[in-house]
mmCIF file of C-alpha atoms in Angstrom:
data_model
loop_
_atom_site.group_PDB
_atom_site.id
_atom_site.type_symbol
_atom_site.label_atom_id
_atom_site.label_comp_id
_atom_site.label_asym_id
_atom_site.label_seq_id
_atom_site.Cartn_x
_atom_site.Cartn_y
_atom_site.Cartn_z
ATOM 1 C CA UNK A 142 -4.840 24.151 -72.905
ATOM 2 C CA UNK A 143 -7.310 21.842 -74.925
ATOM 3 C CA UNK A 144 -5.136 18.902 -74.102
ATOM 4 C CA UNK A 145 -5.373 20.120 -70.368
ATOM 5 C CA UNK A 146 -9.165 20.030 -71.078
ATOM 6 C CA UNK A 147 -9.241 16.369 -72.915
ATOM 7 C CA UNK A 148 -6.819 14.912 -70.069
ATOM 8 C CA UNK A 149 -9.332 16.563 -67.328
ATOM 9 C CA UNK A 150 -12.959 14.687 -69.172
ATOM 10 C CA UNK A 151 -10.972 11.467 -69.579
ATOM 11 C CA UNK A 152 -10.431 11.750 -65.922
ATOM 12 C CA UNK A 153 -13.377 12.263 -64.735
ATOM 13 C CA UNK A 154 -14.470 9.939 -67.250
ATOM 14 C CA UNK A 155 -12.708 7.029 -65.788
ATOM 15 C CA UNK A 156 -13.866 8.018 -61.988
ATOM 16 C CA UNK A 157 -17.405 7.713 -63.242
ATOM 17 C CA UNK A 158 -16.609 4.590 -64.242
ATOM 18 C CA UNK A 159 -14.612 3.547 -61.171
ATOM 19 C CA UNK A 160 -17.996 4.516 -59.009
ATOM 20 C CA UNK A 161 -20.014 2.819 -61.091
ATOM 21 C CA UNK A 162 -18.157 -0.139 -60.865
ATOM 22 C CA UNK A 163 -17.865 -0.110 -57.071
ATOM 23 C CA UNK A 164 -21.766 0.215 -56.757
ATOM 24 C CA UNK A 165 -22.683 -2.730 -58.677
ATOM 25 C CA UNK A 166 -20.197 -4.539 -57.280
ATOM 26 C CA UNK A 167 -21.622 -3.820 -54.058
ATOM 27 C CA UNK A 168 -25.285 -4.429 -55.530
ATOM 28 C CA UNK A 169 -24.533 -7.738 -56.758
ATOM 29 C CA UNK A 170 -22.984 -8.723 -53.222
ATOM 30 C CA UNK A 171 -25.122 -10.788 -50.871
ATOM 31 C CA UNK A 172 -24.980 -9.508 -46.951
ATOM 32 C CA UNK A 173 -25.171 -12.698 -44.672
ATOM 33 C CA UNK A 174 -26.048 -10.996 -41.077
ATOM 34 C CA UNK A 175 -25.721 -12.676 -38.227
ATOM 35 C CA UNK A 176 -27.295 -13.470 -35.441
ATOM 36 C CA UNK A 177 -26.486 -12.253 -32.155
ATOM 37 C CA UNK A 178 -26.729 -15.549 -29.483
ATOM 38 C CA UNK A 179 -25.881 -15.208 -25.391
ATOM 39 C CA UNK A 180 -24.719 -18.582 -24.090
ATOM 40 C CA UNK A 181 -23.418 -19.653 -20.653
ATOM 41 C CA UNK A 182 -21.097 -21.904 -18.919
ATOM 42 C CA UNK A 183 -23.538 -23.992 -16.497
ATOM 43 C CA UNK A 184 -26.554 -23.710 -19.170
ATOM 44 C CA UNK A 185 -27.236 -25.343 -22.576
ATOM 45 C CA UNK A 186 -27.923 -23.653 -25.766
ATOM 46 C CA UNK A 187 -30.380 -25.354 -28.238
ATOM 47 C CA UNK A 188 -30.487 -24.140 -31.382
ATOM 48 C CA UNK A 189 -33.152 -26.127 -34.106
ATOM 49 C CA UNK A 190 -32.095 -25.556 -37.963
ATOM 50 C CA UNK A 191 -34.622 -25.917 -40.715
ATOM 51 C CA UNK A 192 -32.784 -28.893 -42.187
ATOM 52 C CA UNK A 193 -29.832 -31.438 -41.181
ATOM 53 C CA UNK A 194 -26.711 -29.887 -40.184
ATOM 54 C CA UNK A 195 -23.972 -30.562 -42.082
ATOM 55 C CA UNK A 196 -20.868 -27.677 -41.008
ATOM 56 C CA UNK A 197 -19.875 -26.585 -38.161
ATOM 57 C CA UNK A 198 -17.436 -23.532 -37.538
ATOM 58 C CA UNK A 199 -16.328 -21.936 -34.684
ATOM 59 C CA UNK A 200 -14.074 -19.275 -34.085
ATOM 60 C CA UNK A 201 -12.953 -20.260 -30.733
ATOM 61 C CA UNK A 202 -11.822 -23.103 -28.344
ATOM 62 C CA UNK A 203 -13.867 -21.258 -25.302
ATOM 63 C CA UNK A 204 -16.970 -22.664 -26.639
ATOM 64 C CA UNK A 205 -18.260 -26.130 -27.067
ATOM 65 C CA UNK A 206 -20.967 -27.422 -29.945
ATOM 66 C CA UNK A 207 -21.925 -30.886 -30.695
ATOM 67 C CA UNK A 208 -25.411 -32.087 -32.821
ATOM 68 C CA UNK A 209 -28.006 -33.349 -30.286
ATOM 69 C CA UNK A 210 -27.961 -37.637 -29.738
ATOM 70 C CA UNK A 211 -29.086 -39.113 -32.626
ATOM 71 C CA UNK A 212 -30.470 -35.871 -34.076
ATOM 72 C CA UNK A 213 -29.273 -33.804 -37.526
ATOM 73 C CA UNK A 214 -30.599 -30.829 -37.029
ATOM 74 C CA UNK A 215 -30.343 -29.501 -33.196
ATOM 75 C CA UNK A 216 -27.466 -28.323 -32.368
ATOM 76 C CA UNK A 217 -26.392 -27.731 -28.632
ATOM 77 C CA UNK A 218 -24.175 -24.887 -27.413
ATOM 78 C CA UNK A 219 -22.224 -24.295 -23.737
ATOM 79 C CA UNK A 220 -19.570 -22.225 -23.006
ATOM 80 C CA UNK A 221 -16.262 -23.888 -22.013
ATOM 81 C CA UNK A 222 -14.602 -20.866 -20.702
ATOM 82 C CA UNK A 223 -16.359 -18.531 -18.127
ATOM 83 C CA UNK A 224 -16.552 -15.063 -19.381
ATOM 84 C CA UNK A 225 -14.876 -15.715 -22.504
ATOM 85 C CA UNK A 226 -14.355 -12.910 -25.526
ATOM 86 C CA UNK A 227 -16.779 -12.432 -27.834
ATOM 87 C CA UNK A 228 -16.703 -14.917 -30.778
ATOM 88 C CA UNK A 229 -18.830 -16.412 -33.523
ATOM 89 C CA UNK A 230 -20.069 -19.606 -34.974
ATOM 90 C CA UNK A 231 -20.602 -21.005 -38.655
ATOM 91 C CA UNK A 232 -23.127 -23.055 -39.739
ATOM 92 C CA UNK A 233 -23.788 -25.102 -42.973
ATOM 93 C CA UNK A 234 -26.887 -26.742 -43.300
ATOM 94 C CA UNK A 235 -28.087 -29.469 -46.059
ATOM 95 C CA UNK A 236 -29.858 -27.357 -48.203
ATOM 96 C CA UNK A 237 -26.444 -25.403 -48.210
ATOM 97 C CA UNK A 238 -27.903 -21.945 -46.278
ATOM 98 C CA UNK A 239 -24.813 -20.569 -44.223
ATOM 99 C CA UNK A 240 -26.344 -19.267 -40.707
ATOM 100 C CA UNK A 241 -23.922 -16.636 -38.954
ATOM 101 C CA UNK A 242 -23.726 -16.165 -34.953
ATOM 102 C CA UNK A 243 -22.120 -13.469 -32.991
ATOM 103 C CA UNK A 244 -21.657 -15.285 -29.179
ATOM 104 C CA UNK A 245 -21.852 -13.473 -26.087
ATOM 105 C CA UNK A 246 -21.084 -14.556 -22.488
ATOM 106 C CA UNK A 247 -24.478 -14.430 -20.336
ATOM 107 C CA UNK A 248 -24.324 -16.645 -17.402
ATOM 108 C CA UNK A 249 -27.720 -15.446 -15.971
ATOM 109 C CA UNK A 250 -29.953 -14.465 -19.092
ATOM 110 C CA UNK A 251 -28.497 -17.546 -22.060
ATOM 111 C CA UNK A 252 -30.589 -18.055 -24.696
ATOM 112 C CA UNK A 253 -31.685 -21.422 -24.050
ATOM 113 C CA UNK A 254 -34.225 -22.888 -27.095
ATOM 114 C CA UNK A 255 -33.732 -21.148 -30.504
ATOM 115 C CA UNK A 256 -35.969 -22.396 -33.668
ATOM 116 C CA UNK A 257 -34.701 -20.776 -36.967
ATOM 117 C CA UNK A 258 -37.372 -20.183 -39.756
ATOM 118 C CA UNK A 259 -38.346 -23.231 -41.739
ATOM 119 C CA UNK A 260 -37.688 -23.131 -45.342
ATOM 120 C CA UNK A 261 -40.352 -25.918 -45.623
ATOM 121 C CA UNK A 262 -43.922 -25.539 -45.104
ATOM 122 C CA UNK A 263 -44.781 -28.890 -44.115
ATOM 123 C CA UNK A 264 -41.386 -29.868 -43.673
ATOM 124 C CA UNK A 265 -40.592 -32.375 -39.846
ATOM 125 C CA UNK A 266 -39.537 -30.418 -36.831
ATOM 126 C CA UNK A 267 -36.927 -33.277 -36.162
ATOM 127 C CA UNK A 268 -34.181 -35.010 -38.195
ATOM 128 C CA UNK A 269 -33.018 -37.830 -36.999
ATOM 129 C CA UNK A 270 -30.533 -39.826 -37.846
ATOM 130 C CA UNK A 271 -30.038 -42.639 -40.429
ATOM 131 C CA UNK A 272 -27.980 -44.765 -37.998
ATOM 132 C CA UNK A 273 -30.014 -47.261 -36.003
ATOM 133 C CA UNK A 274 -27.631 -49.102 -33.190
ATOM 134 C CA UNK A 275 -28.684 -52.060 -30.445
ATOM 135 C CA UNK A 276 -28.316 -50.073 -27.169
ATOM 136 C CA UNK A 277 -28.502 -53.911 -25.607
ATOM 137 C CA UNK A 278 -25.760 -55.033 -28.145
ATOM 138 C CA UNK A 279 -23.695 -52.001 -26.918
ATOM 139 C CA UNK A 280 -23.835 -52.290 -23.401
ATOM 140 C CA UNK A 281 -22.929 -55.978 -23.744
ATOM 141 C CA UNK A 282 -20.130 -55.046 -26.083
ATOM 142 C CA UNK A 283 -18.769 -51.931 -23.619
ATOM 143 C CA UNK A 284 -18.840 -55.038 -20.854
ATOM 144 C CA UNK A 285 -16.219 -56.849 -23.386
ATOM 145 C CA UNK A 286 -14.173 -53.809 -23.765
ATOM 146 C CA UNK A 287 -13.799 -53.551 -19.621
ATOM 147 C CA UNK A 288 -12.865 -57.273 -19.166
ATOM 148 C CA UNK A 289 -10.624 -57.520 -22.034
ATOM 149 C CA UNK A 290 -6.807 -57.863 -21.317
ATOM 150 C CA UNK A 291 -5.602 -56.520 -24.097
ATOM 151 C CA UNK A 292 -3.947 -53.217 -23.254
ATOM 152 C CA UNK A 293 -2.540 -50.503 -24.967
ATOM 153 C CA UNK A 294 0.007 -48.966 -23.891
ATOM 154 C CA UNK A 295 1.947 -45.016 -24.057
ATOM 155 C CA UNK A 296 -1.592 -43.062 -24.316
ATOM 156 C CA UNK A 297 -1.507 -41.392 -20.853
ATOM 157 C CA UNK A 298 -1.226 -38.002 -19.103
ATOM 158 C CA UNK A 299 -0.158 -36.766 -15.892
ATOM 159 C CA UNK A 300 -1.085 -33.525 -14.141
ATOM 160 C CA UNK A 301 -2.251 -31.960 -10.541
ATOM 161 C CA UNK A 302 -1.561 -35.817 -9.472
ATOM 162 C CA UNK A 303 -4.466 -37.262 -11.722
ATOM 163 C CA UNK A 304 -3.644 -40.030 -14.031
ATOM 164 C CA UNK A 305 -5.653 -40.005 -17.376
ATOM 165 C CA UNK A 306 -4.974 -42.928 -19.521
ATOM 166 C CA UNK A 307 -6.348 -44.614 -22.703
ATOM 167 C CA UNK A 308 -5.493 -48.700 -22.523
ATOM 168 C CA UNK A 309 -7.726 -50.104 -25.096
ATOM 169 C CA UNK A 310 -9.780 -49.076 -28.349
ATOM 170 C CA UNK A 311 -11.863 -51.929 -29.594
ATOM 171 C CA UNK A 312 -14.294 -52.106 -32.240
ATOM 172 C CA UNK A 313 -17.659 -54.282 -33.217
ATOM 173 C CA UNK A 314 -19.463 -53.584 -36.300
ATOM 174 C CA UNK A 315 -19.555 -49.281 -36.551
ATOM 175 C CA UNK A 316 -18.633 -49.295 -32.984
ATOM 176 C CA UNK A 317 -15.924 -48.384 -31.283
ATOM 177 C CA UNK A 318 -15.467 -48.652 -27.813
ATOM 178 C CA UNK A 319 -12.389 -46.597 -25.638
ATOM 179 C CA UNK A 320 -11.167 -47.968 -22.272
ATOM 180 C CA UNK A 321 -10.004 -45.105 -19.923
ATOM 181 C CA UNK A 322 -8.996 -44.907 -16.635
ATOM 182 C CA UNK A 323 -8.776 -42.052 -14.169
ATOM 183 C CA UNK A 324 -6.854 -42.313 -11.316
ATOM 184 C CA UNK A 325 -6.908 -39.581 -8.599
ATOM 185 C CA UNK A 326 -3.663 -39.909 -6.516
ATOM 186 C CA UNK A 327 -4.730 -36.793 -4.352
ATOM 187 C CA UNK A 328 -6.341 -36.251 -1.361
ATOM 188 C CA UNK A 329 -8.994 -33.998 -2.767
ATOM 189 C CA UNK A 330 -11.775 -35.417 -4.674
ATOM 190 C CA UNK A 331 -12.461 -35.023 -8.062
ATOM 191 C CA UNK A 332 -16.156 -34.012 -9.281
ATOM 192 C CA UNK A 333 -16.172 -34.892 -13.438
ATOM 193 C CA UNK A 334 -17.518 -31.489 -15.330
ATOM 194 C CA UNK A 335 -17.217 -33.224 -18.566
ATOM 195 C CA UNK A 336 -15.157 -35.822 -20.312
ATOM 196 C CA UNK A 337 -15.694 -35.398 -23.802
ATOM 197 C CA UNK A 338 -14.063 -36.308 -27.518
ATOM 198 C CA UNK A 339 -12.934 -33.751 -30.125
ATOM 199 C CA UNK A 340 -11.135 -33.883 -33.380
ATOM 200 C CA UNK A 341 -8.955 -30.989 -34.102
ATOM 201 C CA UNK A 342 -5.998 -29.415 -36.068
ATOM 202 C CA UNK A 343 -2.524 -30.549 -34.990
ATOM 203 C CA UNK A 344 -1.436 -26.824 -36.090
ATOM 204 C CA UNK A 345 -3.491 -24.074 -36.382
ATOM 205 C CA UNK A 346 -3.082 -21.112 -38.439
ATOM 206 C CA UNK A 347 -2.650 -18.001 -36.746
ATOM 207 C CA UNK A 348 -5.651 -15.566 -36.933
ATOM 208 C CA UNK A 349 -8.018 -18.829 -38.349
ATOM 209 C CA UNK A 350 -10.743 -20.272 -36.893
ATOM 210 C CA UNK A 351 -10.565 -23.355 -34.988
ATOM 211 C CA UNK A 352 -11.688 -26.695 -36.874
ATOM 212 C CA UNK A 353 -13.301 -28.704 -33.936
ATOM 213 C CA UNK A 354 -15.176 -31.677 -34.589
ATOM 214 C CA UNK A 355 -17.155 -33.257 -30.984
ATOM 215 C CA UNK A 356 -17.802 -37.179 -31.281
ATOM 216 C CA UNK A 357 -20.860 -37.680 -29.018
ATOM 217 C CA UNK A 358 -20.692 -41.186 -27.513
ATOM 218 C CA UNK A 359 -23.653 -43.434 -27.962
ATOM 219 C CA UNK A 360 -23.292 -44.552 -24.565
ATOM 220 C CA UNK A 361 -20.884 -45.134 -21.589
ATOM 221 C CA UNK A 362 -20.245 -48.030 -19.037
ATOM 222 C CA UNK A 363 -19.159 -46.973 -15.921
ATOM 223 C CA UNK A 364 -20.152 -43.554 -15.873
ATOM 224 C CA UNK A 365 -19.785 -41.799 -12.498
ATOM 225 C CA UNK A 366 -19.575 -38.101 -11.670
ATOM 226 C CA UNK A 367 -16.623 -37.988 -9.160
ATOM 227 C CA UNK A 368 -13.506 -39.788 -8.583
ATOM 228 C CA UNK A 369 -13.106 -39.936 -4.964
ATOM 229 C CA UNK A 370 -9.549 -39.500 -3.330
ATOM 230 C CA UNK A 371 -6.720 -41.862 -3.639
ATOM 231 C CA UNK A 372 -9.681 -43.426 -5.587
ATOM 232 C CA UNK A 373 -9.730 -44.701 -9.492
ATOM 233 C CA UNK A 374 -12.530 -45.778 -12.314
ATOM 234 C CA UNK A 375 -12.605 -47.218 -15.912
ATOM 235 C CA UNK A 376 -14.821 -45.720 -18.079
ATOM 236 C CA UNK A 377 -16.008 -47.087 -21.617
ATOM 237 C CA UNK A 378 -17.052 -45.268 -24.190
ATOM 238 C CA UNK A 379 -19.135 -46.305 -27.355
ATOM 239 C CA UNK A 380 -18.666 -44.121 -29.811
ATOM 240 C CA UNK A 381 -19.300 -43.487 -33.521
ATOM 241 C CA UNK A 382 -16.785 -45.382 -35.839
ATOM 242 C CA UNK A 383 -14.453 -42.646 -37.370
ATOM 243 C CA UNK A 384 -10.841 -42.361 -38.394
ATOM 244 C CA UNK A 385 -8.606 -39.441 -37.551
ATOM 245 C CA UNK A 386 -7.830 -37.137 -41.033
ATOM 246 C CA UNK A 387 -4.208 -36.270 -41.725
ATOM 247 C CA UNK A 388 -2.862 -33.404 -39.657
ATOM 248 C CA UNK A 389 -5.542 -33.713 -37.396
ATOM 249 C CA UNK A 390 -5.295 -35.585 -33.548
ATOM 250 C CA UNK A 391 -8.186 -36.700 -31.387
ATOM 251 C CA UNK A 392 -7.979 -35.090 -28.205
ATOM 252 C CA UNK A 393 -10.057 -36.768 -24.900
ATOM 253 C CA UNK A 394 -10.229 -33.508 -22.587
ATOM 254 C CA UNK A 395 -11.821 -34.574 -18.666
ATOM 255 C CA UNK A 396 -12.195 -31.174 -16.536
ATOM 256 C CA UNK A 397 -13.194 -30.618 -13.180
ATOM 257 C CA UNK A 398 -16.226 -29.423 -12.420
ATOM 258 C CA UNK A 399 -15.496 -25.619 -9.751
ATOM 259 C CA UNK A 400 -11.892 -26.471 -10.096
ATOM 260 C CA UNK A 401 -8.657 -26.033 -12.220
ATOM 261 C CA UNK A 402 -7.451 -29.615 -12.822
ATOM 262 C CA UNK A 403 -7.839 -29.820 -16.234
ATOM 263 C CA UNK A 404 -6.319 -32.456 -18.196
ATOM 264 C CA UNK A 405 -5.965 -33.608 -21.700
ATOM 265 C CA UNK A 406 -4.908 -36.773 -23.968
ATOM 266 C CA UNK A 407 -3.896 -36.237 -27.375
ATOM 267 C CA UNK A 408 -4.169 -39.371 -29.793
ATOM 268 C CA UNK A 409 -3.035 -39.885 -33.248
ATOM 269 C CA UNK A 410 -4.420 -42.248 -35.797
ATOM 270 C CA UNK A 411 -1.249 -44.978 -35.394
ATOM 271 C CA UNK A 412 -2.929 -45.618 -32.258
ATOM 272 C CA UNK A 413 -6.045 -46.470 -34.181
ATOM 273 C CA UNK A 414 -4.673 -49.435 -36.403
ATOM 274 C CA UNK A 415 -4.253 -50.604 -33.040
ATOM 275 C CA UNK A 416 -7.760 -51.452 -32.444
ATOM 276 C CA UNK A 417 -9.246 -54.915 -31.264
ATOM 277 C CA UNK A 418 -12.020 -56.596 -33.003
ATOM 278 C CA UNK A 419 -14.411 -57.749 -30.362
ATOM 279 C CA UNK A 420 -15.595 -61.352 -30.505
ATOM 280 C CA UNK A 421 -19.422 -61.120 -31.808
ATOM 281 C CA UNK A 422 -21.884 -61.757 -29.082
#
């Protein structure tokens, strides 16, 4: 009996402990909440961060994010999917505060213009970036990129009779510049929703979020907002100079605005080392 006695302290003894244990654990936790953001599909989300963004996160492909032209600290929300599930978004800023948001589908009541609480008392509203480019050097250089012969050749894709082909990357300076050509072999016209520039994963890890990186261009020659039937057009686009990581792809997505014919190019950095130097102006 008194070791039935000993056995019974020690055990609640050790459960004591156990709570104890859990509580400061708990205690010495910090609870990021998040905040809960409605976006649409035909509307753009602005959301202003206290200082320079420098992570984004999202855990889904049914919405798009990129930082405002030229800007560090605005970043702009849309949904690419109408009435997609709910989902959330990471971001890391440069004084390394994690924001958390919870993303809702609202095409009639988005939250358009969102200003997060400055950390800084006096600190700027707007961050702009340290790059400073020629706009006049890069439409001249864009015009180089359209007239050049130099093609290259095995970047295209096919679908809902629309061509979508890559046939030159060229670069000048921290500028690159991609030649594409739609070509709309149907009788319908097609009325451009977006043609845009992402880095992603070449595999993703089931029940992960999706690592999507946007490259906004600096500027683009050529840029119309339909292809008209049996109709094409060359585009150029100045973008950002960047390489593509290992196990990663750059994918060049063009979808129709009201409409289903969706396609996408997929490029991997051996097409890069392809790229032609322009001659300087």
């Amino acid at each position: 009996m008194k070791n039935f006695k000993l056995l019974m302290v020690a055990h609640l003894l050790l459960m004591t402990i156990s709570v104890f244990a859990q509580q400061t654990s708990k205690n010495n936790l910090s609870k990021i909440e998040s905040d809960s953001l409605l976006i649409a599909y035909s509307k753009t989300t602005n959301i202003v961060f206290p200082f320079a963004i420098k992570s984004v996160d999202k855990g889904s492909p049914d919405i798009l994010v990129q930082k405002a032209k030229g800007l560090e600290n605005i970043l702009q929300i849309k949904a690419a999917q109408k009435g997609f599930f709910q989902t959330n978004l990471t971001v890391i800023t440069a004084d390394g505060k994690l924001y958390s948001f919870v993303l809702n589908y609202n095409e009639d009541s988005p939250q358009l213009n969102l200003t997060l609480n400055k950390t800084k008392p006096d600190g700027q509203e707007i961050y702009f970036s340290d790059e400073i480019e020629n706009d006049q050097d890069i439409q001249e250089y864009s015009k180089l990129a359209f007239y050049d012969k130099k093609k290259l050749r095995g970047e295209k894709e096919s679908q809902y009779n629309i061509d979508f082909s890559l046939n030159g990357i060229f670069i000048r300076d921290d500028v690159m510049y991609y030649r594409i050509k739609v070509t709309n072999n149907s009788k319908i016209n097609y009325d451009i929703d977006q043609l845009r520039f992402f880095i992603r994963d070449t595999k993703k890890v089931k029940r992960t979020a999706s690592q999507e990186i946007e490259i906004t261009s600096l500027y683009i020659l050529n840029n119309v907002v339909k292809i008209d039937s049996e109709a094409e057009n060359t585009f150029v686009f100045a973008l950002p100079k960047f390489t593509i990581p290992e196990k990663k792809y750059l994918a060049i997505q063009l979808m129709e605005k009201n409409g289903g014919r969706h396609v996408e190019l997929h490029v991997k950095n051996t097409k890069l080392v392809q790229v032609t130097v322009l001659p300087k102006l």
